[in-house]
Tab-separated table of C-alpha atoms and ligand atoms in Angstrom:
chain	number	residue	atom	x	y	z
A	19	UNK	CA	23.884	30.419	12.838
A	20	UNK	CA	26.159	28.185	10.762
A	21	UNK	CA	26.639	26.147	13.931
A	22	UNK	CA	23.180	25.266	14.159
A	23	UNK	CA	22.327	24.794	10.643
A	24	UNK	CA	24.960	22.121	10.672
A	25	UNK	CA	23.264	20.275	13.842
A	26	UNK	CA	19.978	20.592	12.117
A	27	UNK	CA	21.493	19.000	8.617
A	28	UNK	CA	22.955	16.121	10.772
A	29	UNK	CA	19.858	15.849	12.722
A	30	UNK	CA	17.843	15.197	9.682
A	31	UNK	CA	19.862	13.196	7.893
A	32	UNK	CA	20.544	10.218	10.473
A	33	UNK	CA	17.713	9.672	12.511
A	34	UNK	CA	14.183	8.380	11.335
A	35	UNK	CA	11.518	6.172	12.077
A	36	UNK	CA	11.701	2.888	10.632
A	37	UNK	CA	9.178	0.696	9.352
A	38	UNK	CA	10.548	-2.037	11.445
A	39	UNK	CA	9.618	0.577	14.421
A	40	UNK	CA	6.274	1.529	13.031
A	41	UNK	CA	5.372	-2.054	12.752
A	42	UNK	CA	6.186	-2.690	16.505
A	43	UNK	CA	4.223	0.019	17.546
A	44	UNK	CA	0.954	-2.003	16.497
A	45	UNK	CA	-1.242	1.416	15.414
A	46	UNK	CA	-3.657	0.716	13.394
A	47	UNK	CA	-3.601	3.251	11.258
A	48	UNK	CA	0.076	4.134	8.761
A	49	UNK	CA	1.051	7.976	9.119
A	50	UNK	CA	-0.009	10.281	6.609
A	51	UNK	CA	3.144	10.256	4.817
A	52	UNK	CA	2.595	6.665	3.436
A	53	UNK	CA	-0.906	7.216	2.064
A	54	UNK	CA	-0.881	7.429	-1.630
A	55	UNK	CA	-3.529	8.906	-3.846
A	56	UNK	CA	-5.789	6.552	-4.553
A	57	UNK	CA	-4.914	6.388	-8.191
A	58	UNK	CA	-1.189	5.094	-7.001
A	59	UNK	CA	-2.477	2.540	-4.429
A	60	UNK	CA	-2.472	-1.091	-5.159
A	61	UNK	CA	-5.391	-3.336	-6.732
A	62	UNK	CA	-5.529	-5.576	-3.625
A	63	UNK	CA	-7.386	-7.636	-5.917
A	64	UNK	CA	-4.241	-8.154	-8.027
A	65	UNK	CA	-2.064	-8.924	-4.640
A	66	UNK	CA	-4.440	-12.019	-4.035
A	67	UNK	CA	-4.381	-13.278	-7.567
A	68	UNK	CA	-0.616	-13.300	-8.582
A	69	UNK	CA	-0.557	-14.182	-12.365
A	70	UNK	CA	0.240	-17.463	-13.809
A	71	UNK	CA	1.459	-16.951	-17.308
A	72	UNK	CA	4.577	-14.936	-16.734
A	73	UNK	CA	7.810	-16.606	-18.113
A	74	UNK	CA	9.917	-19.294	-15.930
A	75	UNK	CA	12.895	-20.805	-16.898
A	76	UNK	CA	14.880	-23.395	-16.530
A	77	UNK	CA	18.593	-22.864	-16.437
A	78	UNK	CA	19.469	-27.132	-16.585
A	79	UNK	CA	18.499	-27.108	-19.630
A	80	UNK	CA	21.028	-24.878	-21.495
A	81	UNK	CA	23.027	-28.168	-20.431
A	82	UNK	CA	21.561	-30.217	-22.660
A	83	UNK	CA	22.287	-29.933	-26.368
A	84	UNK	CA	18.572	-31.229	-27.662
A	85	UNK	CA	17.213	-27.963	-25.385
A	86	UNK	CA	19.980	-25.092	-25.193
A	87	UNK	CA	18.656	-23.377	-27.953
A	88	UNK	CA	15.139	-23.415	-27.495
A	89	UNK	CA	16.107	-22.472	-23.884
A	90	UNK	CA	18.107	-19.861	-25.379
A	91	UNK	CA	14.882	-18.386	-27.350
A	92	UNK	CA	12.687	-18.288	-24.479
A	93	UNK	CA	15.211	-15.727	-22.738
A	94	UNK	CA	14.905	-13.447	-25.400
A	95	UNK	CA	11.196	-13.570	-25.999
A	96	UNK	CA	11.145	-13.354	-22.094
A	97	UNK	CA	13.254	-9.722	-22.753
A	98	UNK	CA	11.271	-8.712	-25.610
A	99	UNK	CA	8.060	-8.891	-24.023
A	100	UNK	CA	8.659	-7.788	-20.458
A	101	UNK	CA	12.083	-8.094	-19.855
A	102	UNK	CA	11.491	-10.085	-16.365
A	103	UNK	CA	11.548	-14.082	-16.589
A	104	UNK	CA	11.802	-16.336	-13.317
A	105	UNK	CA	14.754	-19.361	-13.486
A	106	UNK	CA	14.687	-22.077	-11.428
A	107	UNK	CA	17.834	-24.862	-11.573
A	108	UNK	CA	19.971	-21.811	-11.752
A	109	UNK	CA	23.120	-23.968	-9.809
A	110	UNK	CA	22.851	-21.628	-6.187
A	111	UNK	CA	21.788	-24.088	-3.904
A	112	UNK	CA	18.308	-23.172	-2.135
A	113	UNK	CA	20.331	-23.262	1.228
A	114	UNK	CA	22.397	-20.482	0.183
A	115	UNK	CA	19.542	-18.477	-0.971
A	116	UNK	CA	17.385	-19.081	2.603
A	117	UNK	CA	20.711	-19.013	4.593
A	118	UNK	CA	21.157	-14.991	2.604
A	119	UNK	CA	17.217	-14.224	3.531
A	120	UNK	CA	17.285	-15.612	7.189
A	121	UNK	CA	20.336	-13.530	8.772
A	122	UNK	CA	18.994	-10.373	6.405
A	123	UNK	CA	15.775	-10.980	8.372
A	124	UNK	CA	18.199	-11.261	11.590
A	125	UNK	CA	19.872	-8.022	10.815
A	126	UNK	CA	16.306	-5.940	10.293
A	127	UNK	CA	15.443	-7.443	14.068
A	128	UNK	CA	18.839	-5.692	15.667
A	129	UNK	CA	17.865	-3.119	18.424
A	130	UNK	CA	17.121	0.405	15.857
A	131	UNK	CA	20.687	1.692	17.633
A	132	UNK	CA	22.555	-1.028	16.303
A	133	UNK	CA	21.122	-0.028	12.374
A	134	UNK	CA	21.731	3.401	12.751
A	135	UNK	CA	25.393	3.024	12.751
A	136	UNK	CA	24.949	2.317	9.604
A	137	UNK	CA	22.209	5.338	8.494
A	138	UNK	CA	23.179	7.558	6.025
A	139	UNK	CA	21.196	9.885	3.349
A	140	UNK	CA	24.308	9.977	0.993
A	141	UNK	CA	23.101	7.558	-2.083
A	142	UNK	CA	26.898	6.888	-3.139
A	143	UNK	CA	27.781	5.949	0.876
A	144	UNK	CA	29.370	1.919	0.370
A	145	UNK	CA	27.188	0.342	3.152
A	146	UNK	CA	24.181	2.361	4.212
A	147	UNK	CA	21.075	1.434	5.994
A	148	UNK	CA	17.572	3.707	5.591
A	149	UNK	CA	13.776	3.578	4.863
A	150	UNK	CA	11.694	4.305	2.072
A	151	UNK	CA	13.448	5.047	-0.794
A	152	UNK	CA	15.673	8.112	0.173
A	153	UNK	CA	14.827	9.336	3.983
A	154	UNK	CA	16.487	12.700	3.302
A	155	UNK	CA	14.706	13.546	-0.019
A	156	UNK	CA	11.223	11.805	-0.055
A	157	UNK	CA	7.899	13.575	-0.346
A	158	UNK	CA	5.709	10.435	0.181
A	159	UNK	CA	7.170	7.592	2.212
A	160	UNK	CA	7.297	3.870	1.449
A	161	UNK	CA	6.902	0.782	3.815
A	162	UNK	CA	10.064	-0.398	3.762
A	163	UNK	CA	13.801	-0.489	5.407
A	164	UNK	CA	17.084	-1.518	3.320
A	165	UNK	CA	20.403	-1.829	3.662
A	166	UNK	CA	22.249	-1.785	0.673
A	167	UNK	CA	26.302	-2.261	0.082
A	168	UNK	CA	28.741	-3.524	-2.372
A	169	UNK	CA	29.512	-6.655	-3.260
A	170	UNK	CA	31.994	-7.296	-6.292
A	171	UNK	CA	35.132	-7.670	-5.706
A	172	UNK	CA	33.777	-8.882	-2.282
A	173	UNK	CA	37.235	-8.600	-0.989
A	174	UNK	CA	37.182	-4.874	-1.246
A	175	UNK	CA	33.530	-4.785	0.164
A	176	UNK	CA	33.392	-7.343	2.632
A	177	UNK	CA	34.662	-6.199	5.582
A	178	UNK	CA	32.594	-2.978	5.260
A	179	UNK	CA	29.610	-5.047	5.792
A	180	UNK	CA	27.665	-5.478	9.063
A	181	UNK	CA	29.812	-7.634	11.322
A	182	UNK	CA	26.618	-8.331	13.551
A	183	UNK	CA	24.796	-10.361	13.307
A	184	UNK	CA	28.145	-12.560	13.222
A	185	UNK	CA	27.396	-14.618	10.601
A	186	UNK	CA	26.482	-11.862	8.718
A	187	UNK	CA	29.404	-11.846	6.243
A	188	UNK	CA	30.063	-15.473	5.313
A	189	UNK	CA	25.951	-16.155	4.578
A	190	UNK	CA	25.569	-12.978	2.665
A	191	UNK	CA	28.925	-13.061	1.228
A	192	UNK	CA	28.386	-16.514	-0.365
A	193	UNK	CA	24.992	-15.810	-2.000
A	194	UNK	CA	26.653	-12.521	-3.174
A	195	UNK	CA	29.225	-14.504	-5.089
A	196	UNK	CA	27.307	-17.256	-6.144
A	197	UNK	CA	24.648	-14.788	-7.853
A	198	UNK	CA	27.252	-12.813	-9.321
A	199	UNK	CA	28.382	-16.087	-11.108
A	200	UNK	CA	24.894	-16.621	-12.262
A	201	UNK	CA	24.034	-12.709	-13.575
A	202	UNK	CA	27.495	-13.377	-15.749
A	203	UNK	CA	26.522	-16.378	-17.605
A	204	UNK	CA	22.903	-14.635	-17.894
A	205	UNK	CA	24.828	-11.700	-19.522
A	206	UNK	CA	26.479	-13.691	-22.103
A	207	UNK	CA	23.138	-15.390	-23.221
A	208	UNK	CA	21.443	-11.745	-23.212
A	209	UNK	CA	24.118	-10.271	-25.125
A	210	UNK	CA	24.038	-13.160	-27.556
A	211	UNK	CA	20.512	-12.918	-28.538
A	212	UNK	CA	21.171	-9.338	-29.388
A	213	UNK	CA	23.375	-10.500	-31.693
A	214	UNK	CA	26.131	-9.225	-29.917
A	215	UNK	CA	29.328	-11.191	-29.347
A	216	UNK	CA	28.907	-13.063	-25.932
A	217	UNK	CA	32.752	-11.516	-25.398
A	218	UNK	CA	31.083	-8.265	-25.597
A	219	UNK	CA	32.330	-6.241	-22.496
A	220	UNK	CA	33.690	-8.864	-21.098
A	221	UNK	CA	36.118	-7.143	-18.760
A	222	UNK	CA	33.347	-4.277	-17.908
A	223	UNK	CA	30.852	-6.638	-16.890
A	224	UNK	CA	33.480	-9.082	-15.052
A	225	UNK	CA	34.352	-5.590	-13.027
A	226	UNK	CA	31.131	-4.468	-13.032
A	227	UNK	CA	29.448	-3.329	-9.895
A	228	UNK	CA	27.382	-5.373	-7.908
A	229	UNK	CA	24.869	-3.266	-5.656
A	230	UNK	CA	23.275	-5.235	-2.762
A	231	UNK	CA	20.071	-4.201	-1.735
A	232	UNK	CA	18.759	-6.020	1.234
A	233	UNK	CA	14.885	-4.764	1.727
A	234	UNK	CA	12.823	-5.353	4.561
A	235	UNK	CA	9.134	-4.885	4.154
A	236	UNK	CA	7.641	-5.680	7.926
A	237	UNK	CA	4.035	-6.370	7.871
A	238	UNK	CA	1.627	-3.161	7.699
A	239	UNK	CA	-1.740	-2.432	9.095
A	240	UNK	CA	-2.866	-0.845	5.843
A	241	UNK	CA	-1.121	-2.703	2.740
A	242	UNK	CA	-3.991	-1.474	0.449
A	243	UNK	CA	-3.242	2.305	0.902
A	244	UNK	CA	0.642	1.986	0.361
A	245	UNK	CA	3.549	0.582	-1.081
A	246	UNK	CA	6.763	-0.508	0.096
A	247	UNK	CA	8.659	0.656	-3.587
A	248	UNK	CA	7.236	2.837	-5.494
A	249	UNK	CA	7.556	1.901	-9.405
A	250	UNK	CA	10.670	2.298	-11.215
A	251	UNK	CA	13.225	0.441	-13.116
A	252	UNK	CA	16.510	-0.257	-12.126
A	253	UNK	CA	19.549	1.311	-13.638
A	254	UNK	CA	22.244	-1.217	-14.599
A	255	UNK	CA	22.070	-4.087	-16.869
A	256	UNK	CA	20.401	-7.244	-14.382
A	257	UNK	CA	18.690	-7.063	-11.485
A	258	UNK	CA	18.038	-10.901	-9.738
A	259	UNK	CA	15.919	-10.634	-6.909
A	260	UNK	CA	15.730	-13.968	-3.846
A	261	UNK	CA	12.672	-13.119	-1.900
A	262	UNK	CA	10.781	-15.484	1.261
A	263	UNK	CA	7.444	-14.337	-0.442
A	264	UNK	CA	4.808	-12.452	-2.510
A	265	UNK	CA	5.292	-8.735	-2.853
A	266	UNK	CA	6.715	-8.055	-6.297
A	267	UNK	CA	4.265	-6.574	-9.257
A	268	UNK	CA	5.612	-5.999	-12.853
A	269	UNK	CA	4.342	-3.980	-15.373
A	270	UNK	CA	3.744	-4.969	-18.931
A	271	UNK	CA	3.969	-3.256	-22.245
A	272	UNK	CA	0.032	-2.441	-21.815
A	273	UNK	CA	0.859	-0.885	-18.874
A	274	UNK	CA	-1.177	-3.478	-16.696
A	275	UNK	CA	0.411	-4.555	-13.472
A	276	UNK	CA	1.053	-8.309	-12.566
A	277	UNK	CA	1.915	-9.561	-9.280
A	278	UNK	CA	5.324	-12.016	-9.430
A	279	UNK	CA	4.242	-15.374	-8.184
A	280	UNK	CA	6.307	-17.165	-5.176
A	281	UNK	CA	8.097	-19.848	-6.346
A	282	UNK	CA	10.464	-21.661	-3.823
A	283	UNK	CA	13.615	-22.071	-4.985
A	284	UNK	CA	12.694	-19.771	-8.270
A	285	UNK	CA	15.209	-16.045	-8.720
A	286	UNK	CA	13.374	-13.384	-10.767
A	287	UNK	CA	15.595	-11.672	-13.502
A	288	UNK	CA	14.815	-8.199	-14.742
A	289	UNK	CA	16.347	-6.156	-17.599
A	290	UNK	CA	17.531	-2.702	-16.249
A	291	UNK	CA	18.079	0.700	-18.031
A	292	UNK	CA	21.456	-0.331	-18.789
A	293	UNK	CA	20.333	-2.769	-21.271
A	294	UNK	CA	17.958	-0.777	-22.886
A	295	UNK	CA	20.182	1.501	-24.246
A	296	UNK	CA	22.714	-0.781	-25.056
A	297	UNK	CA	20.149	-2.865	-27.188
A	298	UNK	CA	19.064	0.754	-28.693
A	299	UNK	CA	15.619	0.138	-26.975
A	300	UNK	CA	15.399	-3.001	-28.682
A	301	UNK	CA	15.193	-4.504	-24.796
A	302	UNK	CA	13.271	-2.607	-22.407
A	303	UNK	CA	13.869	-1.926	-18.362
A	304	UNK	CA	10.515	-3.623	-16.395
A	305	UNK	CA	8.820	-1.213	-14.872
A	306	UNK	CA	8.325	-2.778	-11.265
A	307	UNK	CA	7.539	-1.705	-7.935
A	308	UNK	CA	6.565	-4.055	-4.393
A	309	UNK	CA	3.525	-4.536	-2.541
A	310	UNK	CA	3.736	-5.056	1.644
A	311	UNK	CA	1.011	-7.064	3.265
A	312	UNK	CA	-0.208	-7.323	7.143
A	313	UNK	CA	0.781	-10.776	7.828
A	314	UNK	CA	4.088	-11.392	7.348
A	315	UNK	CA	7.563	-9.875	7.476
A	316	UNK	CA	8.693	-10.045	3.437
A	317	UNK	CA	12.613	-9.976	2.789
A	318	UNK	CA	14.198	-9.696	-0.755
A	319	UNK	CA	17.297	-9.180	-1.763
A	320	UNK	CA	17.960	-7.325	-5.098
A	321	UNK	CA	21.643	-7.754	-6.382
A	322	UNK	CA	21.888	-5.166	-8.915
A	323	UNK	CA	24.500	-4.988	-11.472
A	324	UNK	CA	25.700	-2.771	-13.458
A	325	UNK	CA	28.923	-1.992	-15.606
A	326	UNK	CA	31.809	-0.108	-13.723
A	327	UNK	CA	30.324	3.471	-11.997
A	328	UNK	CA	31.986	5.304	-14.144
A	329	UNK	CA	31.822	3.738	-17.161
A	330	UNK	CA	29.684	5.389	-20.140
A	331	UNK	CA	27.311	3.528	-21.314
A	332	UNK	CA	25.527	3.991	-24.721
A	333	UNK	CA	24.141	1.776	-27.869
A	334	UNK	CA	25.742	-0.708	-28.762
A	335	UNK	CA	27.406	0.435	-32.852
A	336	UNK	CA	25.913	-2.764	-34.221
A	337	UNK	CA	22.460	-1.608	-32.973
A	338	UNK	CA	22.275	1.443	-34.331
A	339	UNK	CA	21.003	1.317	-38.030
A	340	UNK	CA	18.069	2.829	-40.283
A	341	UNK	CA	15.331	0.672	-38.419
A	342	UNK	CA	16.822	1.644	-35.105
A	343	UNK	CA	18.475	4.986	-35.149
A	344	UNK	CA	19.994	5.909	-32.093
A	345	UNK	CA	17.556	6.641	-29.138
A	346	UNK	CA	19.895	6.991	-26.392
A	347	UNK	CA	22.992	9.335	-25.355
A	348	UNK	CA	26.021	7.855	-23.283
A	349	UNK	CA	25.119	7.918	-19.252
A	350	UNK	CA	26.944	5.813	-16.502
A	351	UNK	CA	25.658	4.601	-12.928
A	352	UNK	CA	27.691	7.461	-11.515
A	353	UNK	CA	25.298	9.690	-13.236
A	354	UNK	CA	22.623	7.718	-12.087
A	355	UNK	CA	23.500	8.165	-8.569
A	356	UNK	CA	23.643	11.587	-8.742
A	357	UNK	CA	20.014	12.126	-10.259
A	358	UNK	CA	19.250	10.186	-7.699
A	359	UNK	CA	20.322	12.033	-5.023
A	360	UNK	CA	18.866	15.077	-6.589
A	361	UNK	CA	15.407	14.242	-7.709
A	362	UNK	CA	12.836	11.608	-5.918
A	363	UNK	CA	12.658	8.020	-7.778
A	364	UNK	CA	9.109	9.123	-8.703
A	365	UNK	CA	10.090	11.965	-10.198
A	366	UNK	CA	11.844	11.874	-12.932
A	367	UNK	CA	13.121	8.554	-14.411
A	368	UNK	CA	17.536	9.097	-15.562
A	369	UNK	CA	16.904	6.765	-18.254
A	370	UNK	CA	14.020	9.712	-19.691
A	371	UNK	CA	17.153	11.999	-19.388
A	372	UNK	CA	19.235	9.983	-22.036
A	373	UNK	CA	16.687	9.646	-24.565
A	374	UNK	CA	17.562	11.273	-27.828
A	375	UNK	CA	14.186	10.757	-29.888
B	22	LIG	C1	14.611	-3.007	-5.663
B	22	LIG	C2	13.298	-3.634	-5.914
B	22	LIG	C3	11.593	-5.219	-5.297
B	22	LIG	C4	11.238	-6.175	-4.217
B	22	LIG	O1	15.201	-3.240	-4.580
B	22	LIG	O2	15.082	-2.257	-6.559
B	22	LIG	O3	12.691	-3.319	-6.902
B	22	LIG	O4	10.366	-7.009	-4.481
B	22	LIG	N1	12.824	-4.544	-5.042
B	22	LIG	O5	11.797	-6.096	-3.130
B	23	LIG	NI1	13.972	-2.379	-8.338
């Protein structure tokens, strides 16, 4: 009885369709799974029309002394109001960032066998390749497949990575670096306008972790009835997000959804949990979630970071005072993983679980 029970566990937990496969398969229709209720769907009005007053940003001119500190300002109104901005001259070359999108596109073309090696339903698994958001634990599905690994220090990572396609590695490893360069001097700047010292956590956020998640969202025959993320915010402190086209919405304080322009060359930047409660709440996590169309194959890659896994995490002392009272209780991205791995995305949020008032 045991015996079989154990066969069934590892049945369920490595093999599953992808959307890659569903795609191929040219139906017309999406399984049932992957139809939401219609009050979940997205306005495919809103996918058409992506908005054109969200904040973009750019990163040359903290260079220049006449503009650093009005450049400065607009981060923090950007963090105050939505906590998502857009930068553009943020020093990784555009090469870098289409050379990192191009072999993850490569990668979500390998035969499903090749992939699989790399399947697992165990959220704290280094490299591991799925669909959805969790294959083992979801209720509704979501048009998407990811592969998501590790990436700082990339010389503990690395070679865990997928060594086909062959170039694999050095393309992903370089935007890897290069972005991790960028999400530290963003840190210092966010940190600053809390009034925070820009020193603060220094060492925590130079050994922070740096999740990869590689998402492919091929293109579906019903993009109005589904979603390829559901919404959520992400847990650690920035998430910057390289993507070949449309397909991210965020959500605003009003709770009204905005799709994320394309901009070539442009990275998105959103606030996680993380920074919410070290600001006390004074920052909040965007609410986000991405949209999948029936043209086009969309890639993005999110590199999340976070402070080290098991590092606790709670307000910052200086935040805490008689306007602000402490809102939050101490939580890490350990933690975080294993809520995860407990309760859907949808579910219930882990930042809901630290809240104090
Ligand atoms: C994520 C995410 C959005 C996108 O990977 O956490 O929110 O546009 N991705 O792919
Ligand atoms: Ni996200």
């Amino acid at each position: 009885m045991k015996e079989h029970g154990e066969i069934e566990i590892e049945i369920s937990e490595c093999s599953f369709i992808s959307a890659m496969t569903l795609t191929l398969k040219s139906d017309e229709n999406i399984p049932e799974k992957y139809i939401l209720p219609p009050l979940q769907r997205p306005n495919p009005r809103l996918m058409d029309y992506p908005s054109t007053n969200l904040p973009l940003i750019d990163l040359s001119l903290l260079q220049d002394p006449l503009f650093r500190s009005e450049t400065i300002n607009q981060i923090h109104t950007a963090c105050n109001k939505l906590g998502f901005f857009q930068v553009v001259n943020h020093g990784i070359p555009i090469l870098v960032m289409q050379d990192a999108l191009d072999i993850a596109k490569e990668f979500f073309h390998l035969p499903s066998k090749e992939k699989m090696q790399f399947a697992s339903a165990n959220v704290r698994e280094p490299v591991r390749y799925g669909t959805s958001m969790n294959h083992g634990t979801d209720k509704m599905f979501y048009w998407r497949d990811f592969i998501k690994h590790y990436a700082n220090p990339i010389s503990e990572w690395i070679q865990l990575w997928p060594s086909n396609p062959p170039t694999y590695r050095e393309k992903m490893g370089s935007y890897a670096e290069a972005v991790n360069i960028l999400q530290k001097q963003l840190m210092a700047i966010v940190l600053e306008n809390l009034g925070l010292n820009a020193n603060y956590m220094h060492d925590e956020i130079e050994e922070g972790s740096q999740a990869m998640t590689v998402n492919c969202y091929p293109p579906c025959p019903k993009p109005d009835l589904t979603l390829g993320i559901p919404p959520h915010s992400d847990y650690g402190t920035l998430t910057i997000l390289n993507q070949n086209q449309q397909g991210l919405q965020i959500m605003d304080k009003e709770r009204k959804w905005h799709s994320v322009p394309f901009i070539q060359g442009a990275l998105t930047v959103q606030l996680g949990d993380q920074i919410e409660v070290m600001s006390n709440g004074r920052y909040k996590s965007t609410f986000h979630r991405a949209t999948v169309n029936n043209k086009r194959n969309r890639l993005s890659i999110a590199s999340l970071h976070s402070l080290p896994i098991d590092k606790k995490v709670g307000p910052a002392p200086w935040l805490v005072d008689e306007q602000y009272p402490i809102a939050y209780r101490e939580g890490s991205f350990g933690e975080f993983l294993d809520h995860i791995s407990k309760k859907c995305l949808s579910e219930t949020r882990y930042i809901d679980t630290l809240r104090i008032l």
